[in-house]
Amino acid sequence: MAEQSVHLNWSAPFNVTHPSRIASKDLQGDKILLPQSALEQLLSASTTISTTPSNSHTFTAFDPYNPYSVAAARRERSNFRETTQQLPHPLMFQLINQSNGNSVFAGIREFSANEGEVALSPYLLEALGIHEDDIKDTSPPADTQTDGPEVIDLTEDDAINQTTQGYQITVKARQLPKGTYLRLRPLQAGYNPDDWKSLLERQLRASYTTLTKDSILSVTGVKGEEFRFLVDKFQPEGNGICVVDTDLEVDIEPLNEEQARETLRQIAEKAQNSPGTEAGSSIGHEIDIWKDVHGQVLAGDYVDYTLPSWDRSRPLAIELSIEDDQEVDLLISPKSSRQRALPRDYEHVFADFSSPKDGVKRVIIQPANIELEGAESLLIAVYGSSIPDQPTSTAAPRRYTLRAKAEEVQGSATAPVVLASSPAKNADEEQCKNCLQFVPKRTIVLHENFCVRNNVVCPHCKNVFQKSSEEWAAHWHCPTHPEAYGSTPFSKSKHDYIQHTTHVCQSCGPSSPFSFPSMTELARHRTTVCPGKIILCQFCHLEVPQEGDPLGPASEAETVISGLTAHERADGARTTDCHLCGAIVRLRDMAAHSTNHELDKVSRPKPEVCRDELCGRTLHGVGPRGQINGGTRMGQGPGNDLGLCSLCFSPLYVSMYDPEGKALRRRIERRYLAQLMTGCGKKWCQNEWCKTGRANKGLEPLGSSAAAALPLVKPLLEDIRDCSKPMHFCVDEASQRRKKTAEMLAAEGVWEREWCIAALEAEGGDLTKARSWLADWAPTKFGK
């Protein structure tokens, strides 16, 4: 079917929705929301003209022997056209602000806006020159009550238009060519193309369908910084391009020579302080609990370490020793399927932001802590404390020593409980009433006089300072957090920034429900219910945001009950075939479905095996999906009452009437005598009741003549009808090898011997596949 391009000619005016009403939608990039009626109008306006040439006719009254009728049918078929409603992919629009003439291209996110309204992202509002104050919120909150009708000044024409219509723009359907080249101009110096290209690729893929020439593209860096680019040039040339499903080459060039020189200077300065250099931060690596790690960190940088293993039965202490009492923070996050992000000041599980006491920070993690459940390793970050928009006192790196060690459990033999709380003192010493230190009694008077004149003791933390020192002048205690105090202006500013400054979650959006009064509250949100929290999906096996509604208690309750995040619930709704029974099951229900199979395995009867001592086959065969007695049900069973499989019984079978089994007894006797007297002649035979088998095993011949063999065979003939007694016939090499392998597999103590024989028979002797077969179909000894 040859298909032509989709024709779409549609435009309509819409009122701009106030940004406060779409905060929960978190529109990014060039995305817009249109009402449902716009979709219906687009479908009505679009038609795809398709031609369907075919040699076959579709008419009921048709005479193949009439040449005129054949020609008419072909003519009619060639003129036939089939029209179907189809929208182009992706949908693109041109937004036009009639008041100032600004125009920008946009992509659609969904058709869920209110009728007559269009919701725009901040990027589109800026491109169209629309300020939040220009937009009238035409739908007041539900709890707003008015005593009477709104008073409108009818003498103002603009007031009538704004009140009834709001801020109006025109939305026009417009298809753009796929871009092949893009040039961006940074609006400030200091960019590094190698750093920004990956961020641009991720942001364009996630939030943009189109790009408009001369628009301003904002990109958020890994540390939350914002960088702005001018969209300067396209290929193919035009006012806009489509960036979906295309290979886009991107160049980042400076605006002018002055900016280029400043950029090169900043890049060179940054290279001098790059990680691993003498003036830069250290490079993180794996650590263990046996030795200390020495390093340094610049202000605002992170040094990431990984602790892959530790004694999980004992408390774990992470210690950070800081030189010169510099401000360095310790951040820790367990790495598991539910926590994948590196620890940062805004996203961590354990942290110590306090000012260093005696130069040491310490975080102790108890083995019973729920955060360690399923943890693969511990991610540890050393952070050079910094405050945005506040310069640091020194640019030199801050040196530290990091150590992880196992702690002794309090009350054990290695760490007994110490009952004496007061330190031992010398009888010749006396405690100073001012600084609380112990000094010799002979000098106590002189010490106290000097101490009272020069020193002061903080009544809260009992630390001693000189009265004229800068530390005492800057000493502070937080009234809200009694444990927080410090002796520098930076420590006070840092505490206020961490504990008493409002922080916004960048993943949830700028609306008020996602603003938090402290950094610790933000970190708790980012590591628990934040939709942007990165997890390892157990169905698609990718690191993706967990999604969900952070304000919906129903969503959180479903996560707790099912153990699945919103992304996993949606991704787990895909179906697949059960590899055991072939049933179509949802991925998220596969665990429960597999549990039913495990319960069914417990009650399965053991398969009956061939009575022959060397035979590695079951009596009734094994089906393709683990069915026991599958061969008998298909008419391929042994059909005998001796307990032999079909292959072992086949040399004894004859088509004669033998109700008393005398002829069968004579055939068994002859077979035993033939084995003992002449042997089977097979080099692999290990049958001790065969002359060849005994020779292969290095044993002496047994019953080489009829007179010597008959007394040996007679007891075997008497036990023919007792199926619990084995028979000793020679078998083929594959069956004999499977029997030995099954006995070795059964010796592991996991599965019964009968199940091991069935598994090897089903998989043709392949030990690896037999283990998989046993895991799928056979009950273990522990499950009984």
mmCIF file of N, CA and C in Angstrom, residues 356-462:
data_model
loop_
_atom_site.group_PDB
_atom_site.id
_atom_site.type_symbol
_atom_site.label_atom_id
_atom_site.label_comp_id
_atom_site.label_asym_id
_atom_site.label_seq_id
_atom_site.Cartn_x
_atom_site.Cartn_y
_atom_site.Cartn_z
ATOM 1 N N PRO A 356 32.859 19.973 63.227
ATOM 2 C CA PRO A 356 33.687 18.885 63.778
ATOM 3 C C PRO A 356 34.064 19.138 65.230
ATOM 4 N N LYS A 357 33.887 18.143 66.077
ATOM 5 C CA LYS A 357 34.267 18.200 67.486
ATOM 6 C C LYS A 357 35.568 17.427 67.641
ATOM 7 N N ASP A 358 36.618 18.121 68.023
ATOM 8 C CA ASP A 358 37.960 17.527 68.104
ATOM 9 C C ASP A 358 38.410 16.993 66.754
ATOM 10 N N GLY A 359 37.868 17.580 65.676
ATOM 11 C CA GLY A 359 38.294 17.201 64.335
ATOM 12 C C GLY A 359 37.780 15.875 63.843
ATOM 13 N N VAL A 360 36.748 15.294 64.472
ATOM 14 C CA VAL A 360 36.268 13.958 64.095
ATOM 15 C C VAL A 360 34.747 13.988 63.936
ATOM 16 N N LYS A 361 34.274 13.379 62.860
ATOM 17 C CA LYS A 361 32.846 13.133 62.654
ATOM 18 C C LYS A 361 32.645 11.624 62.587
ATOM 19 N N ARG A 362 31.541 11.171 63.153
ATOM 20 C CA ARG A 362 31.338 9.727 63.274
ATOM 21 C C ARG A 362 29.874 9.385 63.050
ATOM 22 N N VAL A 363 29.626 8.421 62.169
ATOM 23 C CA VAL A 363 28.279 7.911 61.920
ATOM 24 C C VAL A 363 28.305 6.419 62.195
ATOM 25 N N ILE A 364 27.437 5.957 63.116
ATOM 26 C CA ILE A 364 27.359 4.537 63.465
ATOM 27 C C ILE A 364 26.052 3.977 62.901
ATOM 28 N N ILE A 365 26.156 2.903 62.132
ATOM 29 C CA ILE A 365 25.000 2.256 61.502
ATOM 30 C C ILE A 365 24.812 0.908 62.171
ATOM 31 N N GLN A 366 23.646 0.720 62.788
ATOM 32 C CA GLN A 366 23.351 -0.529 63.479
ATOM 33 C C GLN A 366 23.006 -1.627 62.478
ATOM 34 N N PRO A 367 23.330 -2.884 62.791
ATOM 35 C CA PRO A 367 23.059 -3.974 61.831
ATOM 36 C C PRO A 367 21.577 -4.195 61.593
ATOM 37 N N ALA A 368 20.717 -3.797 62.567
ATOM 38 C CA ALA A 368 19.276 -4.005 62.404
ATOM 39 C C ALA A 368 18.594 -2.844 61.689
ATOM 40 N N ASN A 369 19.355 -1.870 61.217
ATOM 41 C CA ASN A 369 18.761 -0.721 60.542
ATOM 42 C C ASN A 369 18.048 -1.169 59.270
ATOM 43 N N ILE A 370 16.796 -0.741 59.110
ATOM 44 C CA ILE A 370 15.985 -1.185 57.984
ATOM 45 C C ILE A 370 16.548 -0.694 56.659
ATOM 46 N N GLU A 371 17.328 0.399 56.688
ATOM 47 C CA GLU A 371 17.883 0.932 55.447
ATOM 48 C C GLU A 371 18.918 -0.007 54.836
ATOM 49 N N LEU A 372 19.472 -0.921 55.629
ATOM 50 C CA LEU A 372 20.476 -1.856 55.113
ATOM 51 C C LEU A 372 19.860 -3.083 54.459
ATOM 52 N N GLU A 373 18.540 -3.197 54.476
ATOM 53 C CA GLU A 373 17.886 -4.363 53.878
ATOM 54 C C GLU A 373 18.121 -4.385 52.364
ATOM 55 N N GLY A 374 18.684 -5.457 51.894
ATOM 56 C CA GLY A 374 18.962 -5.604 50.463
ATOM 57 C C GLY A 374 20.118 -4.770 49.956
ATOM 58 N N ALA A 375 20.948 -4.210 50.851
ATOM 59 C CA ALA A 375 22.044 -3.337 50.424
ATOM 60 C C ALA A 375 23.172 -4.162 49.803
ATOM 61 N N GLU A 376 23.600 -3.771 48.619
ATOM 62 C CA GLU A 376 24.728 -4.426 47.959
ATOM 63 C C GLU A 376 26.049 -3.880 48.496
ATOM 64 N N SER A 377 26.087 -2.592 48.787
ATOM 65 C CA SER A 377 27.288 -1.926 49.269
ATOM 66 C C SER A 377 26.877 -0.615 49.917
ATOM 67 N N LEU A 378 27.844 0.075 50.477
ATOM 68 C CA LEU A 378 27.612 1.390 51.062
ATOM 69 C C LEU A 378 28.318 2.437 50.201
ATOM 70 N N LEU A 379 27.571 3.465 49.801
ATOM 71 C CA LEU A 379 28.136 4.584 49.063
ATOM 72 C C LEU A 379 28.450 5.696 50.057
ATOM 73 N N ILE A 380 29.695 6.123 50.120
ATOM 74 C CA ILE A 380 30.148 7.121 51.079
ATOM 75 C C ILE A 380 30.699 8.304 50.300
ATOM 76 N N ALA A 381 30.233 9.502 50.629
ATOM 77 C CA ALA A 381 30.694 10.723 49.969
ATOM 78 C C ALA A 381 31.265 11.674 51.015
ATOM 79 N N VAL A 382 32.438 12.215 50.719
ATOM 80 C CA VAL A 382 33.047 13.269 51.528
ATOM 81 C C VAL A 382 32.818 14.576 50.787
ATOM 82 N N TYR A 383 32.136 15.517 51.430
ATOM 83 C CA TYR A 383 31.670 16.740 50.779
ATOM 84 C C TYR A 383 32.357 17.954 51.387
ATOM 85 N N GLY A 384 32.990 18.741 50.548
ATOM 86 C CA GLY A 384 33.552 20.013 50.997
ATOM 87 C C GLY A 384 32.444 21.040 51.137
ATOM 88 N N SER A 385 32.050 21.330 52.343
ATOM 89 C CA SER A 385 30.872 22.159 52.594
ATOM 90 C C SER A 385 30.982 23.505 51.895
ATOM 91 N N SER A 386 29.889 23.906 51.302
ATOM 92 C CA SER A 386 29.812 25.220 50.666
ATOM 93 C C SER A 386 28.370 25.683 50.705
ATOM 94 N N ILE A 387 28.201 27.006 50.634
ATOM 95 C CA ILE A 387 26.883 27.620 50.644
ATOM 96 C C ILE A 387 26.714 28.368 49.337
ATOM 97 N N PRO A 388 25.618 28.155 48.613
ATOM 98 C CA PRO A 388 25.429 28.874 47.342
ATOM 99 C C PRO A 388 25.483 30.380 47.534
ATOM 100 N N ASP A 389 26.105 31.042 46.553
ATOM 101 C CA ASP A 389 26.203 32.517 46.539
ATOM 102 C C ASP A 389 26.971 33.063 47.727
ATOM 103 N N GLN A 390 27.804 32.250 48.350
ATOM 104 C CA GLN A 390 28.640 32.736 49.449
ATOM 105 C C GLN A 390 30.051 32.227 49.231
ATOM 106 N N PRO A 391 31.027 33.129 49.064
ATOM 107 C CA PRO A 391 32.408 32.684 48.809
ATOM 108 C C PRO A 391 33.001 32.000 50.016
ATOM 109 N N THR A 392 33.872 31.017 49.737
ATOM 110 C CA THR A 392 34.550 30.313 50.818
ATOM 111 C C THR A 392 35.766 31.117 51.283
ATOM 112 N N SER A 393 36.188 30.832 52.510
ATOM 113 C CA SER A 393 37.302 31.581 53.086
ATOM 114 C C SER A 393 38.622 31.239 52.416
ATOM 115 N N THR A 394 38.785 30.021 51.909
ATOM 116 C CA THR A 394 40.027 29.600 51.273
ATOM 117 C C THR A 394 39.727 28.644 50.138
ATOM 118 N N ALA A 395 40.571 28.705 49.093
ATOM 119 C CA ALA A 395 40.397 27.818 47.940
ATOM 120 C C ALA A 395 41.252 26.576 48.054
ATOM 121 N N ALA A 396 42.031 26.463 49.107
ATOM 122 C CA ALA A 396 42.898 25.298 49.287
ATOM 123 C C ALA A 396 42.059 24.076 49.605
ATOM 124 N N PRO A 397 42.505 22.887 49.167
ATOM 125 C CA PRO A 397 41.745 21.667 49.472
ATOM 126 C C PRO A 397 41.781 21.352 50.960
ATOM 127 N N ARG A 398 40.725 20.739 51.444
ATOM 128 C CA ARG A 398 40.584 20.374 52.851
ATOM 129 C C ARG A 398 40.959 18.905 53.006
ATOM 130 N N ARG A 399 41.906 18.627 53.879
ATOM 131 C CA ARG A 399 42.437 17.285 54.035
ATOM 132 C C ARG A 399 41.659 16.517 55.100
ATOM 133 N N TYR A 400 41.562 15.211 54.879
ATOM 134 C CA TYR A 400 40.774 14.368 55.784
ATOM 135 C C TYR A 400 41.325 12.954 55.771
ATOM 136 N N THR A 401 40.863 12.170 56.743
ATOM 137 C CA THR A 401 41.163 10.739 56.813
ATOM 138 C C THR A 401 39.856 10.005 57.048
ATOM 139 N N LEU A 402 39.556 9.055 56.189
ATOM 140 C CA LEU A 402 38.308 8.298 56.260
ATOM 141 C C LEU A 402 38.607 6.866 56.659
ATOM 142 N N ARG A 403 37.785 6.350 57.587
ATOM 143 C CA ARG A 403 37.960 4.961 57.997
ATOM 144 C C ARG A 403 36.611 4.342 58.299
ATOM 145 N N ALA A 404 36.440 3.091 57.880
ATOM 146 C CA ALA A 404 35.255 2.300 58.231
ATOM 147 C C ALA A 404 35.714 1.122 59.069
ATOM 148 N N LYS A 405 35.073 0.894 60.199
ATOM 149 C CA LYS A 405 35.476 -0.210 61.067
ATOM 150 C C LYS A 405 34.262 -0.768 61.786
ATOM 151 N N ALA A 406 34.349 -2.027 62.157
ATOM 152 C CA ALA A 406 33.269 -2.691 62.889
ATOM 153 C C ALA A 406 33.396 -2.362 64.363
ATOM 154 N N GLU A 407 32.250 -2.056 64.973
ATOM 155 C CA GLU A 407 32.204 -1.731 66.388
ATOM 156 C C GLU A 407 31.812 -2.964 67.189
ATOM 157 N N GLU A 408 32.247 -3.001 68.445
ATOM 158 C CA GLU A 408 31.839 -4.076 69.341
ATOM 159 C C GLU A 408 30.465 -3.771 69.916
ATOM 160 N N VAL A 409 29.640 -4.802 70.089
ATOM 161 C CA VAL A 409 28.311 -4.631 70.653
ATOM 162 C C VAL A 409 28.439 -4.332 72.142
ATOM 163 N N GLN A 410 27.779 -3.258 72.605
ATOM 164 C CA GLN A 410 27.862 -2.858 73.999
ATOM 165 C C GLN A 410 27.297 -3.956 74.900
ATOM 166 N N GLY A 411 28.069 -4.350 75.912
ATOM 167 C CA GLY A 411 27.642 -5.384 76.837
ATOM 168 C C GLY A 411 28.243 -6.735 76.547
ATOM 169 N N SER A 412 28.990 -6.859 75.452
ATOM 170 C CA SER A 412 29.630 -8.129 75.136
ATOM 171 C C SER A 412 30.928 -8.258 75.909
ATOM 172 N N ALA A 413 31.591 -9.414 75.767
ATOM 173 C CA ALA A 413 32.836 -9.649 76.494
ATOM 174 C C ALA A 413 33.933 -8.709 76.029
ATOM 175 N N THR A 414 33.897 -8.328 74.748
ATOM 176 C CA THR A 414 34.933 -7.431 74.221
ATOM 177 C C THR A 414 34.614 -5.968 74.462
ATOM 178 N N ALA A 415 33.367 -5.639 74.756
ATOM 179 C CA ALA A 415 32.980 -4.258 75.041
ATOM 180 C C ALA A 415 32.028 -4.244 76.224
ATOM 181 N N PRO A 416 32.526 -4.481 77.461
ATOM 182 C CA PRO A 416 31.637 -4.525 78.633
ATOM 183 C C PRO A 416 31.091 -3.148 78.968
ATOM 184 N N VAL A 417 29.962 -3.152 79.669
ATOM 185 C CA VAL A 417 29.335 -1.909 80.090
ATOM 186 C C VAL A 417 30.147 -1.312 81.227
ATOM 187 N N VAL A 418 30.571 -0.044 81.082
ATOM 188 C CA VAL A 418 31.364 0.648 82.090
ATOM 189 C C VAL A 418 30.410 1.369 83.029
ATOM 190 N N LEU A 419 30.410 0.975 84.295
ATOM 191 C CA LEU A 419 29.497 1.576 85.271
ATOM 192 C C LEU A 419 30.046 2.872 85.837
ATOM 193 N N ALA A 420 31.360 2.998 85.942
ATOM 194 C CA ALA A 420 31.946 4.216 86.512
ATOM 195 C C ALA A 420 31.909 5.313 85.466
ATOM 196 N N SER A 421 31.203 6.399 85.780
ATOM 197 C CA SER A 421 31.044 7.491 84.839
ATOM 198 C C SER A 421 32.003 8.638 85.098
ATOM 199 N N SER A 422 32.492 8.786 86.291
ATOM 200 C CA SER A 422 33.374 9.903 86.616
ATOM 201 C C SER A 422 34.815 9.494 86.406
ATOM 202 N N PRO A 423 35.628 10.362 85.751
ATOM 203 C CA PRO A 423 37.021 9.990 85.508
ATOM 204 C C PRO A 423 37.826 9.985 86.802
ATOM 205 N N ALA A 424 38.817 9.092 86.843
ATOM 206 C CA ALA A 424 39.660 9.012 88.036
ATOM 207 C C ALA A 424 40.565 10.236 88.109
ATOM 208 N N LYS A 425 40.749 10.779 89.318
ATOM 209 C CA LYS A 425 41.582 11.961 89.496
ATOM 210 C C LYS A 425 42.579 11.695 90.599
ATOM 211 N N ASN A 426 43.685 12.450 90.510
ATOM 212 C CA ASN A 426 44.745 12.327 91.492
ATOM 213 C C ASN A 426 44.326 13.021 92.780
ATOM 214 N N ALA A 427 44.758 12.466 93.922
ATOM 215 C CA ALA A 427 44.411 13.071 95.211
ATOM 216 C C ALA A 427 45.057 14.426 95.386
ATOM 217 N N ASP A 428 46.138 14.723 94.659
ATOM 218 C CA ASP A 428 46.837 16.000 94.776
ATOM 219 C C ASP A 428 46.298 17.050 93.817
ATOM 220 N N GLU A 429 45.200 16.717 93.087
ATOM 221 C CA GLU A 429 44.640 17.651 92.112
ATOM 222 C C GLU A 429 43.280 18.156 92.565
ATOM 223 N N GLU A 430 42.951 19.346 92.068
ATOM 224 C CA GLU A 430 41.664 19.968 92.403
ATOM 225 C C GLU A 430 41.089 20.575 91.131
ATOM 226 N N GLN A 431 39.749 20.554 91.026
ATOM 227 C CA GLN A 431 39.088 21.007 89.802
ATOM 228 C C GLN A 431 38.869 22.518 89.838
ATOM 229 N N CYS A 432 39.241 23.182 88.750
ATOM 230 C CA CYS A 432 39.020 24.619 88.618
ATOM 231 C C CYS A 432 37.539 24.893 88.447
ATOM 232 N N LYS A 433 37.023 25.864 89.185
ATOM 233 C CA LYS A 433 35.599 26.173 89.130
ATOM 234 C C LYS A 433 35.220 26.908 87.853
ATOM 235 N N ASN A 434 36.178 27.439 87.139
ATOM 236 C CA ASN A 434 35.875 28.201 85.930
ATOM 237 C C ASN A 434 35.957 27.330 84.685
ATOM 238 N N CYS A 435 37.125 26.685 84.488
ATOM 239 C CA CYS A 435 37.308 25.883 83.272
ATOM 240 C C CYS A 435 37.100 24.400 83.494
ATOM 241 N N LEU A 436 36.866 23.986 84.746
ATOM 242 C CA LEU A 436 36.552 22.601 85.113
ATOM 243 C C LEU A 436 37.706 21.653 84.839
ATOM 244 N N GLN A 437 38.912 22.149 84.716
ATOM 245 C CA GLN A 437 40.071 21.285 84.548
ATOM 246 C C GLN A 437 40.681 20.963 85.913
ATOM 247 N N PHE A 438 41.382 19.821 85.995
ATOM 248 C CA PHE A 438 42.050 19.413 87.220
ATOM 249 C C PHE A 438 43.495 19.921 87.188
ATOM 250 N N VAL A 439 43.862 20.662 88.224
ATOM 251 C CA VAL A 439 45.196 21.238 88.341
ATOM 252 C C VAL A 439 45.745 20.886 89.722
ATOM 253 N N PRO A 440 47.061 20.914 89.927
ATOM 254 C CA PRO A 440 47.623 20.635 91.261
ATOM 255 C C PRO A 440 47.098 21.614 92.311
ATOM 256 N N LYS A 441 46.912 21.124 93.513
ATOM 257 C CA LYS A 441 46.343 21.952 94.585
ATOM 258 C C LYS A 441 47.260 23.140 94.930
ATOM 259 N N ARG A 442 48.548 22.928 94.768
ATOM 260 C CA ARG A 442 49.470 23.997 95.153
ATOM 261 C C ARG A 442 49.392 25.204 94.216
ATOM 262 N N THR A 443 48.850 25.009 93.022
ATOM 263 C CA THR A 443 48.755 26.125 92.064
ATOM 264 C C THR A 443 47.315 26.492 91.746
ATOM 265 N N ILE A 444 46.352 25.963 92.495
ATOM 266 C CA ILE A 444 44.951 26.190 92.163
ATOM 267 C C ILE A 444 44.562 27.648 92.275
ATOM 268 N N VAL A 445 45.114 28.369 93.261
ATOM 269 C CA VAL A 445 44.749 29.780 93.460
ATOM 270 C C VAL A 445 45.251 30.613 92.294
ATOM 271 N N LEU A 446 46.519 30.409 91.931
ATOM 272 C CA LEU A 446 47.061 31.166 90.801
ATOM 273 C C LEU A 446 46.321 30.843 89.508
ATOM 274 N N HIS A 447 46.023 29.553 89.308
ATOM 275 C CA HIS A 447 45.317 29.153 88.086
ATOM 276 C C HIS A 447 43.936 29.787 88.007
ATOM 277 N N GLU A 448 43.164 29.760 89.085
ATOM 278 C CA GLU A 448 41.809 30.302 89.057
ATOM 279 C C GLU A 448 41.819 31.805 88.831
ATOM 280 N N ASN A 449 42.773 32.529 89.464
ATOM 281 C CA ASN A 449 42.838 33.978 89.242
ATOM 282 C C ASN A 449 43.122 34.301 87.787
ATOM 283 N N PHE A 450 44.072 33.569 87.196
ATOM 284 C CA PHE A 450 44.389 33.801 85.790
ATOM 285 C C PHE A 450 43.228 33.369 84.891
ATOM 286 N N CYS A 451 42.627 32.244 85.220
ATOM 287 C CA CYS A 451 41.562 31.688 84.368
ATOM 288 C C CYS A 451 40.344 32.589 84.346
ATOM 289 N N VAL A 452 39.959 33.130 85.512
ATOM 290 C CA VAL A 452 38.768 33.988 85.572
ATOM 291 C C VAL A 452 38.988 35.273 84.804
ATOM 292 N N ARG A 453 40.210 35.803 84.826
ATOM 293 C CA ARG A 453 40.483 37.058 84.128
ATOM 294 C C ARG A 453 40.515 36.885 82.610
ATOM 295 N N ASN A 454 40.965 35.736 82.132
ATOM 296 C CA ASN A 454 41.232 35.583 80.700
ATOM 297 C C ASN A 454 40.292 34.622 79.974
ATOM 298 N N ASN A 455 39.699 33.666 80.666
ATOM 299 C CA ASN A 455 38.904 32.627 80.016
ATOM 300 C C ASN A 455 37.429 32.738 80.366
ATOM 301 N N VAL A 456 36.609 32.215 79.475
ATOM 302 C CA VAL A 456 35.174 32.160 79.706
ATOM 303 C C VAL A 456 34.684 30.782 79.275
ATOM 304 N N VAL A 457 33.734 30.239 80.011
ATOM 305 C CA VAL A 457 33.176 28.920 79.731
ATOM 306 C C VAL A 457 31.757 29.089 79.206
ATOM 307 N N CYS A 458 31.474 28.443 78.057
ATOM 308 C CA CYS A 458 30.109 28.468 77.511
ATOM 309 C C CYS A 458 29.209 27.659 78.432
ATOM 310 N N PRO A 459 28.129 28.242 78.912
ATOM 311 C CA PRO A 459 27.277 27.506 79.853
ATOM 312 C C PRO A 459 26.543 26.324 79.218
ATOM 313 N N HIS A 460 26.486 26.250 77.872
ATOM 314 C CA HIS A 460 25.741 25.184 77.203
ATOM 315 C C HIS A 460 26.634 23.995 76.845
ATOM 316 N N CYS A 461 27.758 24.261 76.180
ATOM 317 C CA CYS A 461 28.621 23.166 75.728
ATOM 318 C C CYS A 461 29.844 22.976 76.604
ATOM 319 N N LYS A 462 30.060 23.886 77.601
ATOM 320 C CA LYS A 462 31.173 23.788 78.552
ATOM 321 C C LYS A 462 32.536 23.910 77.883
#
